[in-house]
Amino acid sequence: MSEAALAQKIDDPGLDETAAKLTPERIRTTINRVLQQENSARLKAFVGTCVSCGLCSDACHFFLSHDRDPKYSPAGKVKQTLWEMIRTKGNVSQEFIVRAATIAYTECNVCKRCVQYCPFGIDTAYLMTVVRRICHLLGVTPLYLQDTSHSHASTFNQMWVKDDEWIDTLQWQEDEYRDEIPNLRIPLEKEGADFFYSVIGPEPKFRTQLIGQAAVLMNECGVDWTMPATPGWDNSDMSMYSGDLEIMGRIKRAHFETARRLRVKRVVMGECGHAYRSVYDVGNRWLGWREMPIPVIHALQFYWEMLKEGRLKVATQMEEPCTFHDPCNVVRGMGLHEMARDVVRAFCSNFIEMEPNREQNYCCSAGGGVINCGPPHTKTRVLGNRVKAEQITATGAKVLIAPCHNCHGGLEDIINHYKLDVKLVFLIDIIYAHMHKSNAI
Amino acid sequence: MTGKLALWAGLGLLTALFVWPTLFVGPALSQDDMTHIITDAFGVKQRPASVFVHDEHNIKAEIEDDCWLCHHFDGKNPDPMDSSAGMPCVDCHPVKADPDQTPLMQAFHKQCKDCHLEKKAGPIACGECHVRP
Amino acid sequence: MHSIYTFVTGPLVWVAFLVFIGGLAGKFVYLTSLAKNKDPYVFSYLHLKYALRSIIVWLIPFSTRNMRLNPVMTVVTFAFHICLIIAPIFLLAHVIMFEEAWGVSWWTLPDAVADVMTWVVLASIVFFVVRRRVVPEARYVTGPKEFVILGLVALPFLTGFLAYYQIFDYQTMIILHVLAGEAMLVAIPFTWLSHVMLYPMIRGYMGSEFGAERHVKDW
């Protein structure tokens, strides 16, 4: 391992202690199993086509934030991980695996921006997930991320929320917001409702007001909705990012099956990016569905629909200058950027674009499971996204809208570290504050 | 007397050598000092004219008396009794040929290369003939 | 000379083209059948319109953000590829050889133009070599293999140029030229030069995923 790599070494028992138990035999057979049996055609095409021109570099916020250090370029990360695994036919050391895991889990957000910069369209994010898969099978995963995956495996939600706590939380939020909207309901287990509203684990755990605000929105829009009282309510999916595809499949199936059990026409999900990737891009494919087995729409799509149908009405507009962060998974992942702007413009009179924006936006550096790797790796992602801080500062905006939980967490740390004078909100925060509430007292 | 006879014989031989061929090739071409194949038929030239020292070539190839071999009427079956010597090649081989004709450039190339390849002698690659001055 | 020249311009050309085309065809069959077995959804997401959109957009200079961010590289890369492909195919001497062998011929470039294009190819390769030595992100991922491949691409043009101007021994140079060209053709299926075929394959798939599934531009 090079000196530079050693200097960056971060203590994470999930990586160090697990790697220390690996035998060369196990490393070799695991790598070859993933490279030759689980992945093949795309992997071969991507690796065999890369002319190592380095043109992908300008895409990566880690590369740009580290003053163009090539170790952080997309191709540079592949060189330090997959190329070496392929070249040595899996004969790599424990230290190599730790370094590979550190790169794949904490220095890449699998945001796919580099796909848009590679002249061939090589999917470097996919290559990083292959590395993650290898590390997962070797048991070398960041401790906090693995804990999250364990939570998924045992509770079907991301944050160890117990079954009764979930119901309690919903009823508490119902109570809480009845102060303002007396007829507010959060209908539980209503079979045959139009849709079921699914959220991610952190919402009941520590961002509960988002559930209450969503209930207000549903109430005002007069929609027929429900929430499940059973596991399957959580749409999030950190196993997808840790490389535990088997658990990913199980929790996705639980989510879709809950929708089926409630006989809803579709699922509406809260402001989360990676969950959308999981239901629309990765989890559904693992389960053998070309598209989603039951339509799932993202909050941005839902707000837009309500606005266009005239159910959601604007009462006042926010006048503070605001800007909008495009979350990778619903913008590069679903193209919801124009819908989001329609909603933002409806509620904000002074909207300023970041540069670059839309599908070219820089990632928040928290996505791809990176923020779930926990405190040991916070510095990595915050220092690795100086460009985001510069991008936000350049807008001069006082309010930053980020309609995604991971983005939110990442941007919060960036705002604190770089001391940015900007207030971070979800889009529902603005909608809630500025919508017309006919049922309010 | 013998001196006079020798003089006449010599003159006769010279006449035979130089005048006799001109009866066939016509006065326009005097091949004894030909060094390149010169033609204006191609318009703008892409390569230098092909080197071809007529007499030297024919001596080396031992075809001094077989004009008909190259100066043919029917390229596939050249006839010793039927020589086209004296006619410009382009008369039968226009630059842009009909399907039953061989275009001029191919005619030149085939004329030289086919024989060279057959005899395993002489130039066959582009720059061997189209030598830069 | 005769036997070497006729060998390299005869049977060896056949061998080179067979390896080149057969190798690429084999690679295509291998990758697609592998994808059918292991990555079957590659085929379910293929979408003709978005595949073509991606392939075409990335063939237009300055159409993508990254091309605009790296204008010099964009100009050089496009000039290089255009000249690399056009010059040998429409070179008068090459067409004449095909015409004499098979009786087929096509439009040709004036030699002066082909000359300039050869210069462009060689200058571009010098640029690529320098770039790979100087630009950190390119240098970091560049190994000896990359320079060998660039050399393989440069050689046919360099020897062709020297042969055309009859610098050094012509007969040696023309044989080297033919051999260099054949070596490059043979190398294509087995190195990243295979991007000649994998470019449309990867772009087609990623373009489909981005365009049809994610409803977003892949540039």
JSON list of C-alpha atoms in Angstrom, two decimals, chain A residues 269-385:
[
{"chain": "A", "resi": 269, "resn": "MET", "atom": "CA", "xyz": [-42.92, 7.65, -1.41]},
{"chain": "A", "resi": 270, "resn": "GLY", "atom": "CA", "xyz": [-41.51, 10.50, 0.61]},
{"chain": "A", "resi": 271, "resn": "GLU", "atom": "CA", "xyz": [-38.57, 12.70, -0.32]},
{"chain": "A", "resi": 272, "resn": "CYS", "atom": "CA", "xyz": [-35.89, 10.05, -0.59]},
{"chain": "A", "resi": 273, "resn": "GLY", "atom": "CA", "xyz": [-33.55, 9.40, -3.47]},
{"chain": "A", "resi": 274, "resn": "HIS", "atom": "CA", "xyz": [-31.93, 6.05, -2.90]},
{"chain": "A", "resi": 275, "resn": "ALA", "atom": "CA", "xyz": [-35.24, 4.35, -2.13]},
{"chain": "A", "resi": 276, "resn": "TYR", "atom": "CA", "xyz": [-36.41, 5.36, -5.56]},
{"chain": "A", "resi": 277, "resn": "ARG", "atom": "CA", "xyz": [-33.28, 3.83, -7.08]},
{"chain": "A", "resi": 278, "resn": "SER", "atom": "CA", "xyz": [-34.03, 0.70, -5.12]},
{"chain": "A", "resi": 279, "resn": "VAL", "atom": "CA", "xyz": [-37.64, 0.28, -6.21]},
{"chain": "A", "resi": 280, "resn": "TYR", "atom": "CA", "xyz": [-37.16, 1.51, -9.76]},
{"chain": "A", "resi": 281, "resn": "ASP", "atom": "CA", "xyz": [-33.68, 0.56, -10.82]},
{"chain": "A", "resi": 282, "resn": "VAL", "atom": "CA", "xyz": [-32.05, -2.13, -8.69]},
{"chain": "A", "resi": 283, "resn": "GLY", "atom": "CA", "xyz": [-34.43, -3.97, -6.38]},
{"chain": "A", "resi": 284, "resn": "ASN", "atom": "CA", "xyz": [-37.10, -4.57, -9.00]},
{"chain": "A", "resi": 285, "resn": "ARG", "atom": "CA", "xyz": [-34.52, -6.09, -11.35]},
{"chain": "A", "resi": 286, "resn": "TRP", "atom": "CA", "xyz": [-33.19, -8.38, -8.65]},
{"chain": "A", "resi": 287, "resn": "LEU", "atom": "CA", "xyz": [-36.75, -9.62, -8.13]},
{"chain": "A", "resi": 288, "resn": "GLY", "atom": "CA", "xyz": [-37.14, -10.17, -11.86]},
{"chain": "A", "resi": 289, "resn": "TRP", "atom": "CA", "xyz": [-39.37, -7.22, -12.66]},
{"chain": "A", "resi": 290, "resn": "ARG", "atom": "CA", "xyz": [-38.51, -5.13, -15.68]},
{"chain": "A", "resi": 291, "resn": "GLU", "atom": "CA", "xyz": [-40.42, -2.19, -14.24]},
{"chain": "A", "resi": 292, "resn": "MET", "atom": "CA", "xyz": [-41.87, -1.83, -10.76]},
{"chain": "A", "resi": 293, "resn": "PRO", "atom": "CA", "xyz": [-44.47, -4.54, -10.06]},
{"chain": "A", "resi": 294, "resn": "ILE", "atom": "CA", "xyz": [-46.71, -1.84, -8.67]},
{"chain": "A", "resi": 295, "resn": "PRO", "atom": "CA", "xyz": [-46.28, 1.80, -9.66]},
{"chain": "A", "resi": 296, "resn": "VAL", "atom": "CA", "xyz": [-44.24, 3.77, -7.14]},
{"chain": "A", "resi": 297, "resn": "ILE", "atom": "CA", "xyz": [-44.07, 7.50, -7.55]},
{"chain": "A", "resi": 298, "resn": "HIS", "atom": "CA", "xyz": [-41.71, 9.85, -5.81]},
{"chain": "A", "resi": 299, "resn": "ALA", "atom": "CA", "xyz": [-42.85, 12.77, -3.67]},
{"chain": "A", "resi": 300, "resn": "LEU", "atom": "CA", "xyz": [-41.70, 15.20, -6.37]},
{"chain": "A", "resi": 301, "resn": "GLN", "atom": "CA", "xyz": [-44.01, 13.55, -8.87]},
{"chain": "A", "resi": 302, "resn": "PHE", "atom": "CA", "xyz": [-46.83, 13.52, -6.32]},
{"chain": "A", "resi": 303, "resn": "TYR", "atom": "CA", "xyz": [-46.49, 17.22, -5.42]},
{"chain": "A", "resi": 304, "resn": "TRP", "atom": "CA", "xyz": [-46.41, 18.07, -9.12]},
{"chain": "A", "resi": 305, "resn": "GLU", "atom": "CA", "xyz": [-49.52, 16.01, -9.82]},
{"chain": "A", "resi": 306, "resn": "MET", "atom": "CA", "xyz": [-51.41, 17.62, -6.92]},
{"chain": "A", "resi": 307, "resn": "LEU", "atom": "CA", "xyz": [-50.34, 21.05, -8.10]},
{"chain": "A", "resi": 308, "resn": "LYS", "atom": "CA", "xyz": [-51.36, 20.42, -11.72]},
{"chain": "A", "resi": 309, "resn": "GLU", "atom": "CA", "xyz": [-54.69, 18.91, -10.67]},
{"chain": "A", "resi": 310, "resn": "GLY", "atom": "CA", "xyz": [-55.37, 22.02, -8.60]},
{"chain": "A", "resi": 311, "resn": "ARG", "atom": "CA", "xyz": [-55.67, 20.03, -5.36]},
{"chain": "A", "resi": 312, "resn": "LEU", "atom": "CA", "xyz": [-52.59, 21.63, -3.89]},
{"chain": "A", "resi": 313, "resn": "LYS", "atom": "CA", "xyz": [-53.01, 25.40, -3.78]},
{"chain": "A", "resi": 314, "resn": "VAL", "atom": "CA", "xyz": [-50.37, 28.02, -3.15]},
{"chain": "A", "resi": 315, "resn": "ALA", "atom": "CA", "xyz": [-51.33, 30.46, -0.40]},
{"chain": "A", "resi": 316, "resn": "THR", "atom": "CA", "xyz": [-48.15, 32.49, -0.08]},
{"chain": "A", "resi": 317, "resn": "GLN", "atom": "CA", "xyz": [-44.81, 32.41, -1.76]},
{"chain": "A", "resi": 318, "resn": "MET", "atom": "CA", "xyz": [-41.45, 32.20, -0.06]},
{"chain": "A", "resi": 319, "resn": "GLU", "atom": "CA", "xyz": [-39.57, 35.37, -0.94]},
{"chain": "A", "resi": 320, "resn": "GLU", "atom": "CA", "xyz": [-36.14, 34.49, 0.40]},
{"chain": "A", "resi": 321, "resn": "PRO", "atom": "CA", "xyz": [-33.68, 33.62, -2.38]},
{"chain": "A", "resi": 322, "resn": "CYS", "atom": "CA", "xyz": [-33.57, 29.85, -2.64]},
{"chain": "A", "resi": 323, "resn": "THR", "atom": "CA", "xyz": [-31.78, 27.25, -4.67]},
{"chain": "A", "resi": 324, "resn": "PHE", "atom": "CA", "xyz": [-32.50, 23.63, -5.45]},
{"chain": "A", "resi": 325, "resn": "HIS", "atom": "CA", "xyz": [-30.23, 20.61, -5.12]},
{"chain": "A", "resi": 326, "resn": "ASP", "atom": "CA", "xyz": [-31.00, 17.93, -7.71]},
{"chain": "A", "resi": 327, "resn": "PRO", "atom": "CA", "xyz": [-30.72, 14.52, -6.01]},
{"chain": "A", "resi": 328, "resn": "CYS", "atom": "CA", "xyz": [-28.91, 12.06, -8.27]},
{"chain": "A", "resi": 329, "resn": "ASN", "atom": "CA", "xyz": [-31.28, 9.18, -7.81]},
{"chain": "A", "resi": 330, "resn": "VAL", "atom": "CA", "xyz": [-34.44, 11.00, -8.85]},
{"chain": "A", "resi": 331, "resn": "VAL", "atom": "CA", "xyz": [-32.83, 13.31, -11.40]},
{"chain": "A", "resi": 332, "resn": "ARG", "atom": "CA", "xyz": [-30.06, 11.32, -13.08]},
{"chain": "A", "resi": 333, "resn": "GLY", "atom": "CA", "xyz": [-32.12, 8.31, -12.01]},
{"chain": "A", "resi": 334, "resn": "MET", "atom": "CA", "xyz": [-35.59, 9.37, -13.13]},
{"chain": "A", "resi": 335, "resn": "GLY", "atom": "CA", "xyz": [-35.50, 12.80, -14.75]},
{"chain": "A", "resi": 336, "resn": "LEU", "atom": "CA", "xyz": [-37.76, 14.51, -12.22]},
{"chain": "A", "resi": 337, "resn": "HIS", "atom": "CA", "xyz": [-35.84, 17.81, -12.39]},
{"chain": "A", "resi": 338, "resn": "GLU", "atom": "CA", "xyz": [-38.42, 19.76, -14.38]},
{"chain": "A", "resi": 339, "resn": "MET", "atom": "CA", "xyz": [-41.32, 18.62, -12.20]},
{"chain": "A", "resi": 340, "resn": "ALA", "atom": "CA", "xyz": [-39.33, 19.64, -9.14]},
{"chain": "A", "resi": 341, "resn": "ARG", "atom": "CA", "xyz": [-38.72, 23.07, -10.62]},
{"chain": "A", "resi": 342, "resn": "ASP", "atom": "CA", "xyz": [-42.39, 23.55, -11.42]},
{"chain": "A", "resi": 343, "resn": "VAL", "atom": "CA", "xyz": [-43.21, 22.94, -7.76]},
{"chain": "A", "resi": 344, "resn": "VAL", "atom": "CA", "xyz": [-40.34, 25.07, -6.47]},
{"chain": "A", "resi": 345, "resn": "ARG", "atom": "CA", "xyz": [-41.25, 27.98, -8.74]},
{"chain": "A", "resi": 346, "resn": "ALA", "atom": "CA", "xyz": [-44.86, 27.78, -7.65]},
{"chain": "A", "resi": 347, "resn": "PHE", "atom": "CA", "xyz": [-43.91, 28.23, -4.00]},
{"chain": "A", "resi": 348, "resn": "CYS", "atom": "CA", "xyz": [-40.76, 30.36, -4.26]},
{"chain": "A", "resi": 349, "resn": "SER", "atom": "CA", "xyz": [-40.64, 33.75, -5.92]},
{"chain": "A", "resi": 350, "resn": "ASN", "atom": "CA", "xyz": [-36.87, 34.03, -5.90]},
{"chain": "A", "resi": 351, "resn": "PHE", "atom": "CA", "xyz": [-35.44, 30.82, -7.25]},
{"chain": "A", "resi": 352, "resn": "ILE", "atom": "CA", "xyz": [-31.78, 30.70, -8.30]},
{"chain": "A", "resi": 353, "resn": "GLU", "atom": "CA", "xyz": [-30.25, 27.77, -10.22]},
{"chain": "A", "resi": 354, "resn": "MET", "atom": "CA", "xyz": [-27.01, 26.17, -9.12]},
{"chain": "A", "resi": 355, "resn": "GLU", "atom": "CA", "xyz": [-24.39, 25.72, -11.80]},
{"chain": "A", "resi": 356, "resn": "PRO", "atom": "CA", "xyz": [-24.24, 23.05, -13.07]},
{"chain": "A", "resi": 357, "resn": "ASN", "atom": "CA", "xyz": [-27.77, 21.84, -12.47]},
{"chain": "A", "resi": 358, "resn": "ARG", "atom": "CA", "xyz": [-30.36, 19.24, -13.39]},
{"chain": "A", "resi": 359, "resn": "GLU", "atom": "CA", "xyz": [-28.79, 15.97, -14.57]},
{"chain": "A", "resi": 360, "resn": "GLN", "atom": "CA", "xyz": [-25.38, 17.64, -14.41]},
{"chain": "A", "resi": 361, "resn": "ASN", "atom": "CA", "xyz": [-25.65, 18.50, -10.73]},
{"chain": "A", "resi": 362, "resn": "TYR", "atom": "CA", "xyz": [-22.89, 17.52, -8.33]},
{"chain": "A", "resi": 363, "resn": "CYS", "atom": "CA", "xyz": [-23.80, 14.76, -5.92]},
{"chain": "A", "resi": 364, "resn": "CYS", "atom": "CA", "xyz": [-24.28, 15.62, -2.21]},
{"chain": "A", "resi": 365, "resn": "SER", "atom": "CA", "xyz": [-21.50, 13.12, -1.37]},
{"chain": "A", "resi": 366, "resn": "ALA", "atom": "CA", "xyz": [-23.74, 11.39, 1.17]},
{"chain": "A", "resi": 367, "resn": "GLY", "atom": "CA", "xyz": [-25.63, 9.14, -1.23]},
{"chain": "A", "resi": 368, "resn": "GLY", "atom": "CA", "xyz": [-24.78, 5.65, -2.31]},
{"chain": "A", "resi": 369, "resn": "GLY", "atom": "CA", "xyz": [-24.73, 4.53, 1.31]},
{"chain": "A", "resi": 370, "resn": "VAL", "atom": "CA", "xyz": [-21.74, 6.75, 2.11]},
{"chain": "A", "resi": 371, "resn": "ILE", "atom": "CA", "xyz": [-23.49, 8.66, 4.89]},
{"chain": "A", "resi": 372, "resn": "ASN", "atom": "CA", "xyz": [-24.58, 5.36, 6.40]},
{"chain": "A", "resi": 373, "resn": "CYS", "atom": "CA", "xyz": [-20.93, 4.38, 6.76]},
{"chain": "A", "resi": 374, "resn": "GLY", "atom": "CA", "xyz": [-21.15, 6.57, 9.84]},
{"chain": "A", "resi": 375, "resn": "PRO", "atom": "CA", "xyz": [-18.97, 8.96, 11.82]},
{"chain": "A", "resi": 376, "resn": "PRO", "atom": "CA", "xyz": [-15.58, 7.39, 10.95]},
{"chain": "A", "resi": 377, "resn": "HIS", "atom": "CA", "xyz": [-16.10, 8.43, 7.36]},
{"chain": "A", "resi": 378, "resn": "THR", "atom": "CA", "xyz": [-17.83, 11.79, 7.73]},
{"chain": "A", "resi": 379, "resn": "LYS", "atom": "CA", "xyz": [-14.65, 13.72, 6.99]},
{"chain": "A", "resi": 380, "resn": "THR", "atom": "CA", "xyz": [-14.10, 11.75, 3.80]},
{"chain": "A", "resi": 381, "resn": "ARG", "atom": "CA", "xyz": [-17.40, 12.81, 2.29]},
{"chain": "A", "resi": 382, "resn": "VAL", "atom": "CA", "xyz": [-17.36, 16.39, 3.59]},
{"chain": "A", "resi": 383, "resn": "LEU", "atom": "CA", "xyz": [-13.80, 17.13, 2.42]},
{"chain": "A", "resi": 384, "resn": "GLY", "atom": "CA", "xyz": [-14.64, 15.24, -0.74]},
{"chain": "A", "resi": 385, "resn": "ASN", "atom": "CA", "xyz": [-17.34, 17.71, -1.65]}
]
